[in-house]
mmCIF file of C-alpha atoms in Angstrom:
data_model
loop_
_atom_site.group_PDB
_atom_site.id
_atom_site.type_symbol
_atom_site.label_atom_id
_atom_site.label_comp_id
_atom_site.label_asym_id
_atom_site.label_seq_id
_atom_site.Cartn_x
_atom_site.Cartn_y
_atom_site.Cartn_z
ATOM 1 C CA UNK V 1 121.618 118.493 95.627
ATOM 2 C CA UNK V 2 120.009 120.582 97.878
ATOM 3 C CA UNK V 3 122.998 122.693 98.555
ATOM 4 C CA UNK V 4 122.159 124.973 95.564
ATOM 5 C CA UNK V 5 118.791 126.345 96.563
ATOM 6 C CA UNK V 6 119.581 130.324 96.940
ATOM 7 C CA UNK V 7 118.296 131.231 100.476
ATOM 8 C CA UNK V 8 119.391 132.225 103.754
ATOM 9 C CA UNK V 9 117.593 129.618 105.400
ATOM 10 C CA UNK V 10 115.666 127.245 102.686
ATOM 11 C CA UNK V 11 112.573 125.441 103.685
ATOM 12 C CA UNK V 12 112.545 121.584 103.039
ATOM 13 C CA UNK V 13 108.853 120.755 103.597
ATOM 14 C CA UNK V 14 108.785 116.513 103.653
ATOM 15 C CA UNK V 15 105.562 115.227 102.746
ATOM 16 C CA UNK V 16 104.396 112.171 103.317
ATOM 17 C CA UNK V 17 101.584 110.214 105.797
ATOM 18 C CA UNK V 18 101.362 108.015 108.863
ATOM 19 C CA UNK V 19 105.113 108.665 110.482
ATOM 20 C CA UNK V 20 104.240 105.582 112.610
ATOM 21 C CA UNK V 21 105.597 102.864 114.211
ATOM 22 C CA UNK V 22 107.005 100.876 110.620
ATOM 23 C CA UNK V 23 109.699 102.865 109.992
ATOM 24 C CA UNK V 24 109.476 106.810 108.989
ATOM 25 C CA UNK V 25 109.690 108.173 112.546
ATOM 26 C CA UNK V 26 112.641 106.580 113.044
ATOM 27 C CA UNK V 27 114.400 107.344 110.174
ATOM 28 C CA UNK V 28 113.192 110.693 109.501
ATOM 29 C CA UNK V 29 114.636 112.329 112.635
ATOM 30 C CA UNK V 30 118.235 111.412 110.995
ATOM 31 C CA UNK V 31 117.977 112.792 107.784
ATOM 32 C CA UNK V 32 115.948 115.839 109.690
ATOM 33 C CA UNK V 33 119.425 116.727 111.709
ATOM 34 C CA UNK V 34 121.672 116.252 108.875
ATOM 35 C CA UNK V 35 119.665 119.114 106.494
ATOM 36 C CA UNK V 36 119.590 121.321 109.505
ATOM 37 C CA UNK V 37 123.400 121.108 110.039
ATOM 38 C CA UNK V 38 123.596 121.975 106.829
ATOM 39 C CA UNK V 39 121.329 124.893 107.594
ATOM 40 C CA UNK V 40 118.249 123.939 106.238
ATOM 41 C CA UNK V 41 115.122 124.092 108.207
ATOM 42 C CA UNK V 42 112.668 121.320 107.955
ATOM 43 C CA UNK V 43 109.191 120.945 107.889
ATOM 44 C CA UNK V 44 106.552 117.761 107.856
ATOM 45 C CA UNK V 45 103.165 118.154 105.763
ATOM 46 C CA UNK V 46 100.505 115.446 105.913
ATOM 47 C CA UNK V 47 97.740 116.580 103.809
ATOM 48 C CA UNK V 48 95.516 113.352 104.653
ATOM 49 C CA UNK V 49 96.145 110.775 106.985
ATOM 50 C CA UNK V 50 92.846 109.113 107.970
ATOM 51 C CA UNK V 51 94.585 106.586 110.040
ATOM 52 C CA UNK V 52 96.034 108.211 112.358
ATOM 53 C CA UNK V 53 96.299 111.681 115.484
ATOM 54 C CA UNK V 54 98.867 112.615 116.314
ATOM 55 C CA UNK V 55 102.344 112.039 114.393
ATOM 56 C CA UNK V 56 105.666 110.395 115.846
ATOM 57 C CA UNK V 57 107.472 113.002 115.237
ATOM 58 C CA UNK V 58 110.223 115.257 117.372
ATOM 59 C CA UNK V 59 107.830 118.601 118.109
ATOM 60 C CA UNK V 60 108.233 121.559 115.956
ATOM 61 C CA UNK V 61 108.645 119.524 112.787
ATOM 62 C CA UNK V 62 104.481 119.220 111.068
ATOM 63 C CA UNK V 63 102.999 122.147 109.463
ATOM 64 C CA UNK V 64 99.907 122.833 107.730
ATOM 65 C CA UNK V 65 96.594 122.111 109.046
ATOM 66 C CA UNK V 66 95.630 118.418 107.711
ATOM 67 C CA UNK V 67 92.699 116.814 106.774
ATOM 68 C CA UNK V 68 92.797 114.378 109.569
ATOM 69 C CA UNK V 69 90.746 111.810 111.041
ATOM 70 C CA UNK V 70 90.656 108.660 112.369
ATOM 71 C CA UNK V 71 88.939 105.492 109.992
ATOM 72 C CA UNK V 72 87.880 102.901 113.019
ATOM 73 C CA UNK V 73 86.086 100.390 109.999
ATOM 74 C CA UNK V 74 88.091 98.042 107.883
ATOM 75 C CA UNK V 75 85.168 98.775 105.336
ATOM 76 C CA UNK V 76 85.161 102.334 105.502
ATOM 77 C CA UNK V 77 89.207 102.218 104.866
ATOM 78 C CA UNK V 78 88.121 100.302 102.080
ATOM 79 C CA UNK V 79 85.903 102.716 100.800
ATOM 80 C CA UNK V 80 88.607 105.020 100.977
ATOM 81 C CA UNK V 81 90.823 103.595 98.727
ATOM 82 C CA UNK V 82 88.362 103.567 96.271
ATOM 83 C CA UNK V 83 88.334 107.192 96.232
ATOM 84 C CA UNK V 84 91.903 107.517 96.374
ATOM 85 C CA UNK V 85 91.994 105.655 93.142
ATOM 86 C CA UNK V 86 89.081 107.148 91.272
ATOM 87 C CA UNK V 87 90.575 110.634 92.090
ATOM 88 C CA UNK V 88 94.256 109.761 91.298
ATOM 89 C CA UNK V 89 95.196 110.502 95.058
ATOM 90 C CA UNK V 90 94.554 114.212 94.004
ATOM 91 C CA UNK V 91 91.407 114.405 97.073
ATOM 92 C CA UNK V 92 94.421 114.223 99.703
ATOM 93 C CA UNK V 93 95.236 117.618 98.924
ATOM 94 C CA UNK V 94 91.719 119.280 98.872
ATOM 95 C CA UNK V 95 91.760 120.505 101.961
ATOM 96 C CA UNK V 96 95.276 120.918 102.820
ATOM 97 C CA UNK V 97 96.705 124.605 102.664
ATOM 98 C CA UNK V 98 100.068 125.268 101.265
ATOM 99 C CA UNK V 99 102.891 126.045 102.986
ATOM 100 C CA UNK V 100 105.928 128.283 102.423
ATOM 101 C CA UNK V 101 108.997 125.955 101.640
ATOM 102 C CA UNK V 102 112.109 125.628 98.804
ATOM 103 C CA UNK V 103 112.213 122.597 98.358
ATOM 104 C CA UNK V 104 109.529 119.196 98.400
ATOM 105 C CA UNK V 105 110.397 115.858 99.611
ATOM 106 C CA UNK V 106 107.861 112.970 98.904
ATOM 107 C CA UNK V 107 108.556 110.692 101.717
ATOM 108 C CA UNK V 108 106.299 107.354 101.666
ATOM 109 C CA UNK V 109 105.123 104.932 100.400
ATOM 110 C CA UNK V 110 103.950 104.157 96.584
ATOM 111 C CA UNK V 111 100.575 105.890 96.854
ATOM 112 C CA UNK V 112 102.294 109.167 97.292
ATOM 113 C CA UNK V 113 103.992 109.186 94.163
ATOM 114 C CA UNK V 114 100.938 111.794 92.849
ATOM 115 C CA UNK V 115 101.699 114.602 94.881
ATOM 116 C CA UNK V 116 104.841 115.014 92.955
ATOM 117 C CA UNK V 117 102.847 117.525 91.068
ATOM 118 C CA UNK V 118 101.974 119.470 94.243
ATOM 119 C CA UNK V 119 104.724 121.784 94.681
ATOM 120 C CA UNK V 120 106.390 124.575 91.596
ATOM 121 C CA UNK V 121 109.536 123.961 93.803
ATOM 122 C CA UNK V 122 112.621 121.444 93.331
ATOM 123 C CA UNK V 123 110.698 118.001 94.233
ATOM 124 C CA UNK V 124 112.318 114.729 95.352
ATOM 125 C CA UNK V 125 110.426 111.657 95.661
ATOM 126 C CA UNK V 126 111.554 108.779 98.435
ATOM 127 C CA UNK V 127 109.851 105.660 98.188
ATOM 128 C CA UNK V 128 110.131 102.954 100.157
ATOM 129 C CA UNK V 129 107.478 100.234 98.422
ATOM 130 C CA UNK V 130 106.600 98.820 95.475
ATOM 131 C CA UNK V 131 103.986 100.562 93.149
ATOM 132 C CA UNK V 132 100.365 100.456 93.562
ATOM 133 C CA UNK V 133 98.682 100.098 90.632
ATOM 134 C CA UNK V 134 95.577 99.098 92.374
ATOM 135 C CA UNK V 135 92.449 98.286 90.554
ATOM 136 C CA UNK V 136 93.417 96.040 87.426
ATOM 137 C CA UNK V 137 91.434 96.042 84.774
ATOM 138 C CA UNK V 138 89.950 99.362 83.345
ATOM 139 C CA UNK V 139 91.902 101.815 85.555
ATOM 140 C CA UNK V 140 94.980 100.405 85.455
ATOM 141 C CA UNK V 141 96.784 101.993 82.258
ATOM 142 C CA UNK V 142 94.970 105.654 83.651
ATOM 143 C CA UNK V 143 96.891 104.995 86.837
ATOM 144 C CA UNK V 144 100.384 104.083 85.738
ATOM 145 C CA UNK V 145 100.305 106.998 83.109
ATOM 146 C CA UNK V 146 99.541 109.028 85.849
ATOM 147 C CA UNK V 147 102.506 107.537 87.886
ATOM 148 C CA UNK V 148 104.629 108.438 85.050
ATOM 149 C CA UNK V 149 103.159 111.853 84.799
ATOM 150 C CA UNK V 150 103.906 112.348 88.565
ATOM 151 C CA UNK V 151 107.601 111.104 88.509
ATOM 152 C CA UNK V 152 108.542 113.417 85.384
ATOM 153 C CA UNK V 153 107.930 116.121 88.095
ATOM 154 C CA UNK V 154 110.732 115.112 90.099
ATOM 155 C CA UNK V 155 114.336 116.207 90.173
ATOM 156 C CA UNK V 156 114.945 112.346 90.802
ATOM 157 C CA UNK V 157 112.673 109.394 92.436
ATOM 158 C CA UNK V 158 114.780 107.035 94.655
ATOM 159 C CA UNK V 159 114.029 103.996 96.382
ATOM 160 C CA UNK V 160 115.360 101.881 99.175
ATOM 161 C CA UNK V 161 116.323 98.660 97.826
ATOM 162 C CA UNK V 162 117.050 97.253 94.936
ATOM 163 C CA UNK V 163 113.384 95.074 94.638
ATOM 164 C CA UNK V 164 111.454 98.239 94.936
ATOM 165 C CA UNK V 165 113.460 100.130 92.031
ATOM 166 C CA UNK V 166 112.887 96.935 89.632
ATOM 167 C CA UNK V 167 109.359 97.266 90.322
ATOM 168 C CA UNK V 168 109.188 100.592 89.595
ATOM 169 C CA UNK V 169 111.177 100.034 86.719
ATOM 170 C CA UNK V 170 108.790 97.703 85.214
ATOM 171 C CA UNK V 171 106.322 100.469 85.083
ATOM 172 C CA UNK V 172 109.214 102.738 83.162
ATOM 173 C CA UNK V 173 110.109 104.815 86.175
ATOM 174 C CA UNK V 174 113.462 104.517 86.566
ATOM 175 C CA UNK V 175 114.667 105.478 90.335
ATOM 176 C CA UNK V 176 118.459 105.807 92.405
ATOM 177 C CA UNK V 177 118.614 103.227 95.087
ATOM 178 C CA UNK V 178 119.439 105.001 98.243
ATOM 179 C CA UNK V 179 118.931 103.530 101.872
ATOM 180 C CA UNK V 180 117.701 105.172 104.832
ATOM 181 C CA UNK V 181 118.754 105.219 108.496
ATOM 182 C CA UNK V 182 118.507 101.726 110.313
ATOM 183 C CA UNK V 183 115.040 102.683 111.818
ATOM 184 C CA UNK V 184 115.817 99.612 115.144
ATOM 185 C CA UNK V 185 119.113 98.070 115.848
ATOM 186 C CA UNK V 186 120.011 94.959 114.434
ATOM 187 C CA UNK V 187 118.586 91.734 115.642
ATOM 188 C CA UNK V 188 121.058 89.429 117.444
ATOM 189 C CA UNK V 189 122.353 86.517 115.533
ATOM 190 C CA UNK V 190 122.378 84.616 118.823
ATOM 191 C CA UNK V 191 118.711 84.747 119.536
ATOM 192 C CA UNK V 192 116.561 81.748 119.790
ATOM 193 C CA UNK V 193 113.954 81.832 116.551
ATOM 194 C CA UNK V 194 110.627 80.172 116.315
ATOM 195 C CA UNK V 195 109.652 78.909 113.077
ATOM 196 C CA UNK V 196 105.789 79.433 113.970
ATOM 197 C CA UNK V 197 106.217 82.826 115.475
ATOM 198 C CA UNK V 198 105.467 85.617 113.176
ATOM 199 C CA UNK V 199 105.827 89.063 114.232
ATOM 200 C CA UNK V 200 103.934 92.340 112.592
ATOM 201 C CA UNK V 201 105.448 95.785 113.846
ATOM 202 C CA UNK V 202 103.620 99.026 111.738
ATOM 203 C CA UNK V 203 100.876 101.042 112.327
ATOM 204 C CA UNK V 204 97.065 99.360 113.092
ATOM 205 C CA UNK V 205 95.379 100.774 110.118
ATOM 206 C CA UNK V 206 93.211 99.996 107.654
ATOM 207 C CA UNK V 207 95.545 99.865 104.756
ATOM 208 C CA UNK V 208 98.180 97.460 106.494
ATOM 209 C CA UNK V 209 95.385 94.688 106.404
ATOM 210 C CA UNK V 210 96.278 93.154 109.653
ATOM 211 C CA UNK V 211 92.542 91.468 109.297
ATOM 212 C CA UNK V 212 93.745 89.500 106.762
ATOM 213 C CA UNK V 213 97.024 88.310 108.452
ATOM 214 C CA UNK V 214 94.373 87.564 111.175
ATOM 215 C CA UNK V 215 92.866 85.521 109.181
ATOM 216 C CA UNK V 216 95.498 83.589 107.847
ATOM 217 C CA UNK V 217 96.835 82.789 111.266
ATOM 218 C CA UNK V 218 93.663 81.238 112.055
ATOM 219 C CA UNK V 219 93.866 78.525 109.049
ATOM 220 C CA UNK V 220 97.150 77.388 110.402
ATOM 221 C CA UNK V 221 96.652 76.254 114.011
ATOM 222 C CA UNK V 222 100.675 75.924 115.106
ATOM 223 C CA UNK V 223 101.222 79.689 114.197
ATOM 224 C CA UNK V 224 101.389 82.398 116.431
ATOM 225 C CA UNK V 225 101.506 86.590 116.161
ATOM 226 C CA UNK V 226 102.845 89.074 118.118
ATOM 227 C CA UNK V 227 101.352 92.398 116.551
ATOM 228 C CA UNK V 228 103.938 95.124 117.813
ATOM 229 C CA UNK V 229 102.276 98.598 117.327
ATOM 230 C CA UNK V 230 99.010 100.563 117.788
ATOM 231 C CA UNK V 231 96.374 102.379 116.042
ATOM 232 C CA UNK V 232 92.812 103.124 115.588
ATOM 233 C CA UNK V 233 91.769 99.838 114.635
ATOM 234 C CA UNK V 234 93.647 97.982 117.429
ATOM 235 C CA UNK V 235 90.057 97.469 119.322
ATOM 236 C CA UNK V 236 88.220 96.484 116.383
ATOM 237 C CA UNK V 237 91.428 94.111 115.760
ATOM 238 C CA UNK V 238 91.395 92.464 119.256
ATOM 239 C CA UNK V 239 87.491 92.162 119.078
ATOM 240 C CA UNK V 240 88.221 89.957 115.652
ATOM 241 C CA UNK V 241 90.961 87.920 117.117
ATOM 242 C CA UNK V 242 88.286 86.620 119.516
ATOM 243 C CA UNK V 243 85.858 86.252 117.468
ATOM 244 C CA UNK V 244 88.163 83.807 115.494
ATOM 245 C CA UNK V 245 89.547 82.352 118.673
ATOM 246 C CA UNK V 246 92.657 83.469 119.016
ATOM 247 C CA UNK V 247 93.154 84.854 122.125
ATOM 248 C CA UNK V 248 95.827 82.479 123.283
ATOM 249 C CA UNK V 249 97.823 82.803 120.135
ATOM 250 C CA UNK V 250 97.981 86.551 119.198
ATOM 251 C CA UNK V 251 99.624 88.734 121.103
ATOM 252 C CA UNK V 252 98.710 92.775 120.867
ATOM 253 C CA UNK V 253 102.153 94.459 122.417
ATOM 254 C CA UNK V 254 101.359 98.319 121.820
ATOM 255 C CA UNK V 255 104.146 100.220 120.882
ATOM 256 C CA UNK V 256 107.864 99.622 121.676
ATOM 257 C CA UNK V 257 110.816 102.152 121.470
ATOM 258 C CA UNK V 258 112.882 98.748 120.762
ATOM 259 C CA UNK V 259 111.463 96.118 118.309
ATOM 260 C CA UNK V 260 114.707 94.266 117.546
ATOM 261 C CA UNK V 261 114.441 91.539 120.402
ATOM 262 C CA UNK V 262 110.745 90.499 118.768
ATOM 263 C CA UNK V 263 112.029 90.408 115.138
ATOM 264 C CA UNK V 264 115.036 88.445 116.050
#
């Protein structure tokens, strides 16, 4: 599709936020090296990502300046998506400059479906959850027109399994199911599983709520978590799994290049 766009050297400028540990910044150095063997060069935009520094990325790849910082408070990442929502998601781009490119790629998750309307320039949209409608209630047919709004602006909207194109299919946006790069090798079948071990690997943000999984884990004493990852809230994440008392049962492993031998 992208084949057609008539430069010398076209610009595909992904956009999309928190390249972290759950899955992008693995897959999105593949993709990356197949567009530039087909001569494309490729750029990463993150107009606001208030959970996180610097990206996982290769070097070279982000452009732009963003509107950056880090939210430390569950509450205050709270707050945040209550803006998000009363503006539509259109504050993320307030203070983010635009960038030469040819074409747009929306790479993310649902919340990013808006900023289909933020390039004039062939736009894609990649999704990898289901929708967020968000606030029910009041807001909620505002938001999914918007949604619809925001996907009529694409050349096409896929998604990466077949759950997460009914879903958006319920709200009347139809999407192409297309799978991304295995972002971890595949667990092995032979490993030895423990029914009360769960395992969290993604970034420690705000808008993962890892408090709440916290807080679950305490109601069910012959459970145990291994949170793979890291983030600005990690300390104020270890300071509430003592406070609940469960410092022998939660694990906090940082990040790890390989996370298949914790989900098997």
């Amino acid at each position: 599709m992208l084949g057609r766009i008539p430069t010398d050297k076209p610009i595909v400028l992904f956009c999309g936020v928190g390249f972290g540990h759950g899955g992008l910044a693995s897959s999105f150095p593949p993709v990356a090296a197949a567009l530039e063997r087909r001569g494309f060069e490729v750029k990463v935009l993150v107009p606001h990502a208030a959970d996180c520094g610097a990206l996982d990325l290769p070097p070279g790849y982000e452009t732009g300046p963003a509107f950056r910082w880090r939210v430390r408070s569950i509450w205050a990442g709270r707050l945040l998506r209550l803006v998000h929502l009363a503006t539509f998601g259109r504050l993320r781009f307030l203070f983010a400059r635009r960038v030469p490119h040819d074409a747009f790629v929306v790479y993310g998750a649902s919340c990013c479906m808006e900023w289909c309307g933020y390039s004039s320039k062939p736009t894609w949209a990649f999704l990898h959850s289901e929708p967020e409608i968000g606030l029910s209630g009041p807001l909620r047919p505002a938001i999914v027109r918007d949604l619809r709004r925001s996907a009529a602006r694409a050349q096409r909207v896929f998604a990466v399994s077949n759950s997460v194109h009914d879903a958006w299919l319920k709200l009347g946006i139809d999407s192409e199911v297309l799978r991304l790069p295995r972002a971890c090798k595949p667990p092995s079948a032979a490993a030895a599983r423990d029914p009360r071990r769960c395992v969290y690997v993604g970034r420690l943000s705000w808008e993962k709520g890892v408090d709440r999984l916290l807080d679950a884990i305490a109601k069910v004493p012959e459970l145990s978590l291994d949170v793979v990852g890291d983030g600005p809230l990690r300390s104020d994440l270890e300071r509430r799994t003592a406070a609940l008392g469960l410092s022998g049962r939660v694990r906090f492993m940082g990040w790890m290049d390989d996370t298949a031998p914790v989900l098997a």
